[in-house]
Coordinates of C-alpha atoms in Angstrom, one line a residue:
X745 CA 0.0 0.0 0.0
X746 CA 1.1 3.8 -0.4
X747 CA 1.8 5.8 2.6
X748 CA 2.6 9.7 2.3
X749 CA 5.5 10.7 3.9
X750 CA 5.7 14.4 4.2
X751 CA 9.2 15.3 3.5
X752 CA 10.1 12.3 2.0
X753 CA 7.4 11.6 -0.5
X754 CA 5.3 8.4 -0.8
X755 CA 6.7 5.0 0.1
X756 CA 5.8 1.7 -0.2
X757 CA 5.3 0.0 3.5
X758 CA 3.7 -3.7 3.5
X759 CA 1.4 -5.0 6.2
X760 CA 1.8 -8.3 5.1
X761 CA 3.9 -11.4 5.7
X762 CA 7.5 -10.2 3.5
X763 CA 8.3 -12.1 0.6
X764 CA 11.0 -14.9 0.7
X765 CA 12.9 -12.5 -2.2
X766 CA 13.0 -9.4 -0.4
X767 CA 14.7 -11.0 2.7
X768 CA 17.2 -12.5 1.5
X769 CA 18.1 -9.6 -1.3
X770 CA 17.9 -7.5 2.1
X771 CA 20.0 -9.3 4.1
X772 CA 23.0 -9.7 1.3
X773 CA 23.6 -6.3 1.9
X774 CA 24.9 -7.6 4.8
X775 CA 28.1 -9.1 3.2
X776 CA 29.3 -6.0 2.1
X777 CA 28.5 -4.1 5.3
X778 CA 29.5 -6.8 7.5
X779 CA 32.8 -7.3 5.8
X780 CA 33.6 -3.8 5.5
X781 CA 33.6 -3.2 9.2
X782 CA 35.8 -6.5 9.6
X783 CA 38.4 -6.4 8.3
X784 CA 40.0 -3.1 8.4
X785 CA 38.7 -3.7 12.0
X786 CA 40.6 -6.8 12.2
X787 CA 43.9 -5.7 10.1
X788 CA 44.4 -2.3 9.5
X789 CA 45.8 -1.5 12.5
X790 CA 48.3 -4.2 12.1
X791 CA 48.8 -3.7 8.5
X792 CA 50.2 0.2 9.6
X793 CA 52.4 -1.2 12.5
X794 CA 53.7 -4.3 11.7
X795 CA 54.2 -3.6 8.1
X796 CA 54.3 0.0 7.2
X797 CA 56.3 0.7 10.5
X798 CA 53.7 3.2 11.3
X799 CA 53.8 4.2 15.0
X800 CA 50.8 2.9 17.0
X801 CA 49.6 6.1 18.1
X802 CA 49.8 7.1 14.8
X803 CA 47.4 4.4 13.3
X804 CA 45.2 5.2 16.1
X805 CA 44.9 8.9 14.6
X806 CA 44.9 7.5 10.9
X807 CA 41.3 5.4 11.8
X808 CA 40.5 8.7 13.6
X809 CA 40.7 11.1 11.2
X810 CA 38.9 8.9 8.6
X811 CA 36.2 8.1 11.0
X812 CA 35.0 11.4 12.4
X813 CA 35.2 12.1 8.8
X814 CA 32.5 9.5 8.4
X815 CA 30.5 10.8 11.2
X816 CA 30.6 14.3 9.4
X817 CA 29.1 12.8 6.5
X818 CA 26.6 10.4 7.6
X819 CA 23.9 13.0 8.6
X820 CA 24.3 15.0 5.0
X821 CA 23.9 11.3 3.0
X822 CA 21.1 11.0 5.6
X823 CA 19.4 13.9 4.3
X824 CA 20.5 13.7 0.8
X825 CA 18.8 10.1 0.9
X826 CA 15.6 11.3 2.2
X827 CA 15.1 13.9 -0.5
X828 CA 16.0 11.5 -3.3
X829 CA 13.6 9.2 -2.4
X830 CA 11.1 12.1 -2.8
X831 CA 12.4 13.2 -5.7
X832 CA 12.8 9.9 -7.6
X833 CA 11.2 7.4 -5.3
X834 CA 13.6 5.7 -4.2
X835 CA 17.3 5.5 -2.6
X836 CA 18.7 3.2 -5.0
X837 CA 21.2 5.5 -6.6
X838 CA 23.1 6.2 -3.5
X839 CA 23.2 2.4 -2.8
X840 CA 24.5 1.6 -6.2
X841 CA 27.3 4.3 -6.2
X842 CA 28.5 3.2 -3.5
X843 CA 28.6 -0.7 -3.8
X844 CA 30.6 0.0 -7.2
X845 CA 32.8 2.6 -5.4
X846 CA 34.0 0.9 -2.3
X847 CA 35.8 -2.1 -3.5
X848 CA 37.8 0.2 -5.8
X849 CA 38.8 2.4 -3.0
X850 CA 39.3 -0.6 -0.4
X851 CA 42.2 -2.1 -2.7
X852 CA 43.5 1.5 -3.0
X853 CA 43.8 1.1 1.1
X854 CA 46.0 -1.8 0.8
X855 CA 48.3 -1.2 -2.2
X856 CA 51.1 1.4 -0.6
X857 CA 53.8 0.4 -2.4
X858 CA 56.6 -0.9 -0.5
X859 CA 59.2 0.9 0.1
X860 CA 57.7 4.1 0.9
X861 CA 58.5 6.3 4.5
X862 CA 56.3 5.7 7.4
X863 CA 55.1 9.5 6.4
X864 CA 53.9 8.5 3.3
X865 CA 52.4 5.1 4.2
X866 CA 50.1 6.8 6.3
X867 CA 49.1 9.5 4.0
X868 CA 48.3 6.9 1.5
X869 CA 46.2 5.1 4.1
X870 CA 44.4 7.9 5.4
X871 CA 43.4 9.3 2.2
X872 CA 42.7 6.2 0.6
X873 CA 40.4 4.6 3.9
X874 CA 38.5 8.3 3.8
X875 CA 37.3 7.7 0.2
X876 CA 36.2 4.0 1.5
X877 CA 34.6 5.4 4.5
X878 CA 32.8 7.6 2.3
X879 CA 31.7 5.3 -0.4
X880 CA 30.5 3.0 2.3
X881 CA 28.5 5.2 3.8
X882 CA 26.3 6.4 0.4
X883 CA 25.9 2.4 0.4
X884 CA 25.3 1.8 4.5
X885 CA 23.0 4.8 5.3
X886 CA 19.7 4.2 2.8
X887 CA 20.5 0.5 3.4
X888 CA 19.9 1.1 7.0
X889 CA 16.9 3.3 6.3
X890 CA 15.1 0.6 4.2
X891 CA 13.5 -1.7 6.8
X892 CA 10.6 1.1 8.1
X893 CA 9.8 1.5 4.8
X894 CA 9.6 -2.4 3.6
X895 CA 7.1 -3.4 6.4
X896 CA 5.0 -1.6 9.2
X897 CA 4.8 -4.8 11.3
X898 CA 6.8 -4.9 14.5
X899 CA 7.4 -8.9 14.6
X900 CA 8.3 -8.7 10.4
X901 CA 10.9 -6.2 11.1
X902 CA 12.6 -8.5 13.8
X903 CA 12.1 -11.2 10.8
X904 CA 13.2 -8.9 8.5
X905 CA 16.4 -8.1 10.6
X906 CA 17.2 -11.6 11.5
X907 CA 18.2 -12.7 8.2
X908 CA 20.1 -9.2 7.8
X909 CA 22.4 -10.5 10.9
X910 CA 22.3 -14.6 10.0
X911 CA 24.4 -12.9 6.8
X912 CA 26.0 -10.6 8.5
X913 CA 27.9 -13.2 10.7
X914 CA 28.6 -15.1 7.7
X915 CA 30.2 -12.1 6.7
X916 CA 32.3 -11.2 9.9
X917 CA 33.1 -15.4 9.1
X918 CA 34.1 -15.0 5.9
X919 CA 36.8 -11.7 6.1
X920 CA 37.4 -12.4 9.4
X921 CA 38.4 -15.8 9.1
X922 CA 39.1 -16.3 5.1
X923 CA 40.8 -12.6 5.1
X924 CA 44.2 -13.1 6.9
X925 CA 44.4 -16.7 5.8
X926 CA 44.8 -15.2 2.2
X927 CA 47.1 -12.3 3.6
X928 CA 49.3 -15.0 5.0
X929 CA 49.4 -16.8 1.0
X930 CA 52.8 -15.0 0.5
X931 CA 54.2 -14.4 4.2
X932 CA 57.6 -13.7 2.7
X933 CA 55.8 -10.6 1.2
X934 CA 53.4 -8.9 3.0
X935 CA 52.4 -6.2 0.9
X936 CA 51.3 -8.3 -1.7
X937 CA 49.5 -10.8 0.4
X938 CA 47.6 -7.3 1.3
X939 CA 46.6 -6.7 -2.2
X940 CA 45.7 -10.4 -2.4
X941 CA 43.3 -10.1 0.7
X942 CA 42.0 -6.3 -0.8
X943 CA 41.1 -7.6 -4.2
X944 CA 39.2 -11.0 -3.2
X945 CA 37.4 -9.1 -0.4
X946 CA 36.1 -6.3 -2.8
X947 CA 35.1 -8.3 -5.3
X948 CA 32.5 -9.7 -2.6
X949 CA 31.8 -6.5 -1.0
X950 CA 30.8 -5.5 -4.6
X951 CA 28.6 -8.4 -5.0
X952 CA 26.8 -8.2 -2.0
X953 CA 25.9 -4.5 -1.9
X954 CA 24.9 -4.2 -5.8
X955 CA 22.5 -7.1 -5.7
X956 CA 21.0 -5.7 -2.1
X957 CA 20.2 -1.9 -3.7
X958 CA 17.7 -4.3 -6.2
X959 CA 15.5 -4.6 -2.7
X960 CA 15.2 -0.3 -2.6
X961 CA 11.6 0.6 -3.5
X962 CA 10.8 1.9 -6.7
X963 CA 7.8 4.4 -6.1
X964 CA 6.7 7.1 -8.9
X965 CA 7.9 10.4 -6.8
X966 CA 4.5 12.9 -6.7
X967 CA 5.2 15.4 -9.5
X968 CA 5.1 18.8 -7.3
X969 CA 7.8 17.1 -4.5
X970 CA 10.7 18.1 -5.5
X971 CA 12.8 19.2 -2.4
X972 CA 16.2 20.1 -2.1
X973 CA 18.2 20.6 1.2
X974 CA 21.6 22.7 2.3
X975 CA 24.2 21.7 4.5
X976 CA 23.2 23.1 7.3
X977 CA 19.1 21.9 7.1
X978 CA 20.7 18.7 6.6
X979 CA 22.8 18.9 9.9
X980 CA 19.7 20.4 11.5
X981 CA 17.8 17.7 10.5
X982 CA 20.1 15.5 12.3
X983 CA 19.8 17.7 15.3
X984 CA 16.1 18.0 15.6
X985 CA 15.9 14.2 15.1
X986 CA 18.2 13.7 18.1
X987 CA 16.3 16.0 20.2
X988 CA 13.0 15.3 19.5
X989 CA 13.2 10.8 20.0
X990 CA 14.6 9.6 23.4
X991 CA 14.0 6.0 22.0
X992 CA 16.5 6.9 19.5
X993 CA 19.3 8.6 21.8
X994 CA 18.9 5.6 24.3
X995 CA 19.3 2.8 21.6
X996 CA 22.2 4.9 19.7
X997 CA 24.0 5.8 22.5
X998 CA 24.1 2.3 24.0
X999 CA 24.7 0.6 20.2
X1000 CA 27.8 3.5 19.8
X1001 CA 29.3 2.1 23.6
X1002 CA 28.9 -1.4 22.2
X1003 CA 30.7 -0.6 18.9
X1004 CA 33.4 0.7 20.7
X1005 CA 33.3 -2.5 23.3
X1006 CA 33.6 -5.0 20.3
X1007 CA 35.9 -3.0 18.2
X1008 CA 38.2 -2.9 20.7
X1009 CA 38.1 -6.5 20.8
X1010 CA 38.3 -6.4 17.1
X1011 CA 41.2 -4.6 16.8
X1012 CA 42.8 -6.6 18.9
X1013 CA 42.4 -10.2 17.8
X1014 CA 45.2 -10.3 15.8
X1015 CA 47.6 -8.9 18.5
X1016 CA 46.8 -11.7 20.6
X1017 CA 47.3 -14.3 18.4
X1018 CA 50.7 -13.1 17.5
X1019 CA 51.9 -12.2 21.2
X1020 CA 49.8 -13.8 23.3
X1021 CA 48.8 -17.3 21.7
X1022 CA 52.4 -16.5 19.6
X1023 CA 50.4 -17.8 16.4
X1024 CA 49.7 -15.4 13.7
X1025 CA 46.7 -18.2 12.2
X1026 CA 44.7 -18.2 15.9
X1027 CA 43.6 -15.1 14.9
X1028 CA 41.4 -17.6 12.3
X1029 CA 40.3 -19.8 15.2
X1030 CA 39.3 -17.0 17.1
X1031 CA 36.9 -15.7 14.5
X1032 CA 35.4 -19.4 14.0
X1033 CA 35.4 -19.4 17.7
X1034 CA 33.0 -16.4 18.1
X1035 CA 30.8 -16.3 14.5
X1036 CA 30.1 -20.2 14.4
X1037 CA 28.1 -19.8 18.0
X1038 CA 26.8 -16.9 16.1
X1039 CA 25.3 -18.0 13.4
X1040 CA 23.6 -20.8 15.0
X1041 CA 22.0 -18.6 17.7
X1042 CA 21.2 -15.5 15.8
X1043 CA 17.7 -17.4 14.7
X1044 CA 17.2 -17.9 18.0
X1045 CA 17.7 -14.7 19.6
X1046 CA 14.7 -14.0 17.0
X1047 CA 12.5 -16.7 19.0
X1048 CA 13.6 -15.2 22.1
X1049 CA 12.7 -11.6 21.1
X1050 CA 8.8 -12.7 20.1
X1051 CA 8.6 -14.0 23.4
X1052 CA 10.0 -11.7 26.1
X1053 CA 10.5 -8.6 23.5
X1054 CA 13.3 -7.3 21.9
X1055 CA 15.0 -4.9 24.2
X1056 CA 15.1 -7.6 27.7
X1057 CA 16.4 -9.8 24.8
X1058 CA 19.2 -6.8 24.1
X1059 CA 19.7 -7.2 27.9
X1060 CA 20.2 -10.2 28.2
X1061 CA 22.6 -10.7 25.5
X1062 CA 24.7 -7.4 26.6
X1063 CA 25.6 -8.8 30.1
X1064 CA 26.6 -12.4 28.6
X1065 CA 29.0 -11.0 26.5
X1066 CA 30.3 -8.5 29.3
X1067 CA 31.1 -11.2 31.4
X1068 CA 32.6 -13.5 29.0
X1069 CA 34.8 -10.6 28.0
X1070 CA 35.9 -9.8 31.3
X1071 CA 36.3 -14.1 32.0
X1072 CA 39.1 -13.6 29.2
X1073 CA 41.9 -11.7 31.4
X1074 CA 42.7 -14.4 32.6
X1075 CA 45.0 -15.2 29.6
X1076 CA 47.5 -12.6 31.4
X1077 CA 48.5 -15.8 34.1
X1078 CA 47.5 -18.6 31.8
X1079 CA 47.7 -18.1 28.0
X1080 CA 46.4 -20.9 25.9
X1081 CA 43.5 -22.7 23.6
X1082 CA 41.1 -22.4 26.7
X1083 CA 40.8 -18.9 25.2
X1084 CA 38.3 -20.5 23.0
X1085 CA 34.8 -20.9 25.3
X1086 CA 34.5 -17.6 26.8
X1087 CA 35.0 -16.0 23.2
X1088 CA 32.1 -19.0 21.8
X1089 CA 30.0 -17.2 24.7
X1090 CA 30.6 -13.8 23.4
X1091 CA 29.6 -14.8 19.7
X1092 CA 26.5 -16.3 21.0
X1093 CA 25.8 -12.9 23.2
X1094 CA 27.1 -10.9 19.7
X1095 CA 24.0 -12.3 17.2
X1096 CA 21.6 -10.9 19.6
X1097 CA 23.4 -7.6 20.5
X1098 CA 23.2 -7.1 16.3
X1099 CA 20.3 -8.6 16.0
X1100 CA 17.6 -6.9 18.2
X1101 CA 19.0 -3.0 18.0
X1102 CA 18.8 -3.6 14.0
X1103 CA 15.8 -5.0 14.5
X1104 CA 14.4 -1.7 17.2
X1105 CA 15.6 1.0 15.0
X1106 CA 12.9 0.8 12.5
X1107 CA 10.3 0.8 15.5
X1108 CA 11.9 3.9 16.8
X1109 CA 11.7 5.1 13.0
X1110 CA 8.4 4.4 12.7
X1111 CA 7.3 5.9 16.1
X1112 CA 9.0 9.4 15.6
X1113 CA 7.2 9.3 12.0
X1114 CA 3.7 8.9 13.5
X1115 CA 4.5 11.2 16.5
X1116 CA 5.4 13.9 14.3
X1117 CA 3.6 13.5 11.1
X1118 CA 7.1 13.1 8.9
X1119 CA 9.4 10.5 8.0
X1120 CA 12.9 10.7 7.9
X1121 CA 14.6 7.5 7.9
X1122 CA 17.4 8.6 5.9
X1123 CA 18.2 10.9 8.9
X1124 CA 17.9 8.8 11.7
X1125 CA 20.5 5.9 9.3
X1126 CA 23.0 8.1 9.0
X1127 CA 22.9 9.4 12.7
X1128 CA 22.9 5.3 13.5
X1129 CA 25.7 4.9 10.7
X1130 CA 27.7 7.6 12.7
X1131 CA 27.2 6.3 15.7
X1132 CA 28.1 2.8 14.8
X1133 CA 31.0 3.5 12.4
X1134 CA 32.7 5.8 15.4
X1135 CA 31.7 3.3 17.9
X1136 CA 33.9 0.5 16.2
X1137 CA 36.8 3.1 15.2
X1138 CA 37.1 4.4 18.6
X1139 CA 37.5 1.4 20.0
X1140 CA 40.4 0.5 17.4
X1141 CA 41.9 4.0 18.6
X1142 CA 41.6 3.1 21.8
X1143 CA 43.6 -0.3 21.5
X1144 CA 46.4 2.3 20.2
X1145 CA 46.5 4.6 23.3
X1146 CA 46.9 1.2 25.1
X1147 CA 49.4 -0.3 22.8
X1148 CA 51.6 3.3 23.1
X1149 CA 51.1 3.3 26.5
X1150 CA 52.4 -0.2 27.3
X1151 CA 55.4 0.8 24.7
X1152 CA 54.2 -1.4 21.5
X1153 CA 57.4 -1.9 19.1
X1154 CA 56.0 -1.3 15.1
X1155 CA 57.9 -3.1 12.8
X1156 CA 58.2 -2.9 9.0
X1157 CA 57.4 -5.7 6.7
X1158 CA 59.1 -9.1 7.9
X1159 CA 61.3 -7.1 10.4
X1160 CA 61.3 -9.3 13.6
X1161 CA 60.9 -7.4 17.3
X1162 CA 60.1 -8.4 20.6
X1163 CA 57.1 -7.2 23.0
X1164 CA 58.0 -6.6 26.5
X1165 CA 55.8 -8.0 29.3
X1166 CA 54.0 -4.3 29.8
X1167 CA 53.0 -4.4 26.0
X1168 CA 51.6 -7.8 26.3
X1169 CA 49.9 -7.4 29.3
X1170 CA 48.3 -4.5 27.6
X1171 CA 47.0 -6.3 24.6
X1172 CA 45.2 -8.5 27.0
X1173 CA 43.7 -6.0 29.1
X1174 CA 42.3 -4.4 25.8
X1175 CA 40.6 -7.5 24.9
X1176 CA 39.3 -8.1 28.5
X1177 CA 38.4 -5.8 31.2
X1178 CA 38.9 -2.7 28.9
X1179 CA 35.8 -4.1 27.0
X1180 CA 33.8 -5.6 29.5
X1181 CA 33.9 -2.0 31.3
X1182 CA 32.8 -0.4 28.5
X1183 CA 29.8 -2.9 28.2
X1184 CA 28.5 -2.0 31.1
X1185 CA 28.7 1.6 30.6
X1186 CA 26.2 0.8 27.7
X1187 CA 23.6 -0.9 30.3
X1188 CA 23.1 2.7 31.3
X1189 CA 21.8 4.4 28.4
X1190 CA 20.1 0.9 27.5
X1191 CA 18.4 1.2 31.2
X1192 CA 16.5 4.2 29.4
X1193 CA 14.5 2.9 26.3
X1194 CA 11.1 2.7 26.8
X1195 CA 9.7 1.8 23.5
X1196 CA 7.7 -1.5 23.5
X1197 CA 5.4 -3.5 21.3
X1198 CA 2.1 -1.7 22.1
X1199 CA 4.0 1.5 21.3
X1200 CA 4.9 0.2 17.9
X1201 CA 1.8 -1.8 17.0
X1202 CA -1.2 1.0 17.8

């Protein structure tokens, strides 16, 4: 059925069950989102220190730069998404740009040629991972914007987003896991094992994120709705969306502290394998370890959701997954393969804290829309591609304050070093405790969404 939409023009919202084609086309968005936010999660960091010979610090300000960068332009994609819908009824356009865009720019990230100063490494990085973050979020932000407008129903969403996060854990399986194994191809040369990993990923990420824009209504835009934004309405619009939905400051800010939580985990996978489990490859097993439990949970965090709702289902996840991050300090008396079942916990705890805030942001969409007579889901995804995108880069940046702190040695190419007892200890605080404090920080803001079902529903 047709809904008007005020600033956004008329979209097409279903009542009904969702077709077997649209969830799935949805949810293969997921591989290039998903993978995106792996693996320069997992390696770029790395990839500056212990190739480039960038100083950690350094690569802490590179992710940074690019990232607040991102957050700068998420809100204007936001708003420049809204008003294309209304102008050409859909956000297809953005989607497609980006999905061809991306992969070109990610392979850019990892081709500095060898050779180069630490200097110029990192400009290469910076500029090149700031085109990527851009590209990815004119992909990310009407993606994010599409499940309000594909169904009304409150259970369909959770459907809906269920299938987005059973892909996206493939996703995190596949670059996480698959991505360094193909790096390590040619360990006598790690630049081009780089390139390797860059091309085979993009060619994915491309995949996934063309075929999901097919999903993007296609509505006839109403002839006299036309509207064209500036800068500034477009950060306004931002603004007044923050100000004027609690549900969605309570759910962001809480999703932002658990970005930050997991990225610092992220970041710091591969440093433990190396210098803690002294075996580049765990860094494989760990992934397996966390995405497998995943996977075969992430249906049933649905389940659970139908039956106790989906924010005591976010609960409930969140504190599993603080305390099996916290269990995981342990590793600074006794280092060894017992690492695996606290971090098969955490994965099971991780489908549903992805799962269930995907699947309560288009409730909170849908709520502000009917509270205040205008929709603006293009907004409100690039405020939660901001948050989420700064959450996860933050928390890479903070595993370099740590790592400088506990006086990290970078090394370039296959230059061998050794870590002192300070630096490894810090590597295993900042995928412990650091992260498990930071999860609980994020019960706080969590403690103050008050959207339900009946809220949704009438």
């Amino acid at each position: 059925m047709r809904v008007p939409n005020d600033a956004t023009g008329p979209i097409s919202v279903s009542r009904t069950r969702l077709p077997s084609s649209t969830l799935w086309r949805y949810a293969i968005g997921s591989l290039g989102t998903g993978g995106f936010a792996t693996l320069p999660g997992l390696v770029l960091v790395y990839y500056l220190t212990d190739t480039l010979g960038v100083t950690a610090i350094v690569a802490g300000l590179i992710l940074t730069i690019a990232k607040v960068w991102d957050v700068l332009i998420d809100p204007v994609i936001g708003g420049k998404s809204d008003f294309s819908l209304a102008a050409t009824g859909s956000r297809r356009r953005y989607m497609v740009v980006g999905g061809i865009a991306l992969p070109v720019f990610f392979v850019l990230t990892f081709s500095v040629v060898p050779g180069l100063p630490a200097t110029a490494s990192a400009v290469w990085v910076v500029i090149a991972f700031m085109l990527c973050a851009t590209a990815f979020s004119l992909f990310q932000v009407p993606y994010i914007a599409l499940p309000a407008e594909l169904t009304r129903r409150y259970d369909e969403r959770t459907r809906l987003l269920t299938w987005r996060v059973v892909v996206l854990t493939v996703a995190i399986l596949l670059f996480g896991a698959g991505g360094p194994l193909l790096r390590d191809l040619v360990p006598q040369n790690p630049y081009l094992g780089y390139l390797i990993m860059a091309v085979a990923a993009g060619v994915v990420l491309c995949v996934g994120m063309i075929v999901s824009s097919s999903v993007a209504p296609r509505d006839v835009p109403s002839p006299e709705t036309r509207p064209t934004a500036s800068l500034v309405q477009n950060y306004h619009g931002g603004i007044r969306a923050l100000v004027r939905s609690q549900p969605f400051r309570a759910l962001l800010a809480t999703y932002m502290l658990q970005g930050l939580a997991t990225g610092i985990m992220l970041a710091g996978a591969q440093y433990v394998a190396t210098w803690v489990l002294h075996s580049e490859t765990a860094v494989t097993l760990l992934f397996v370890a966390l995405i497998a439990p995943a996977l075969l949970l992430t249906p049933v965090w649905g389940g659970i959701a139908k039956r106790i709702g989906k924010e005591s289902g976010f609960w409930f996840a969140s504190i599993i997954f603080m305390i099996a991050a916290g269990s995981l300090v342990m590793l600074m008396w006794s280092p060894g393969w017992w690492v695996f079942v606290p971090v098969a916990v955490a994965g099971a705890a991780y489908a549903g804290m992805q799962s269930l805030p995907m699947a309560m942001l288009p409730d909170v969409i849908s709520h502000d829309a009917a509270r205040h007579g205008e929709g603006r889901a293009g907004v409100f995804g690039g405020l939660w591609t901001a948050g989420e995108t700064a959450g996860m880069a933050f928390g890479a940046t903070a595993l370099t304050i740590v790592l400088t702190v506990t006086g990290y040695q970078e090394s370039v190419g296959t230059e061998l070093v050794t870590q002192s007892d300070a630096a490894v200890s810090g590597i295993v605080l900042s995928f412990s405790i650091v992260p498990a404090c930071v999860m609980l920080l994020s019960l706080v803001p969590l403690a103050r969404y008050r959207l339900r079902k009946a809220d949704i529903e009438d």
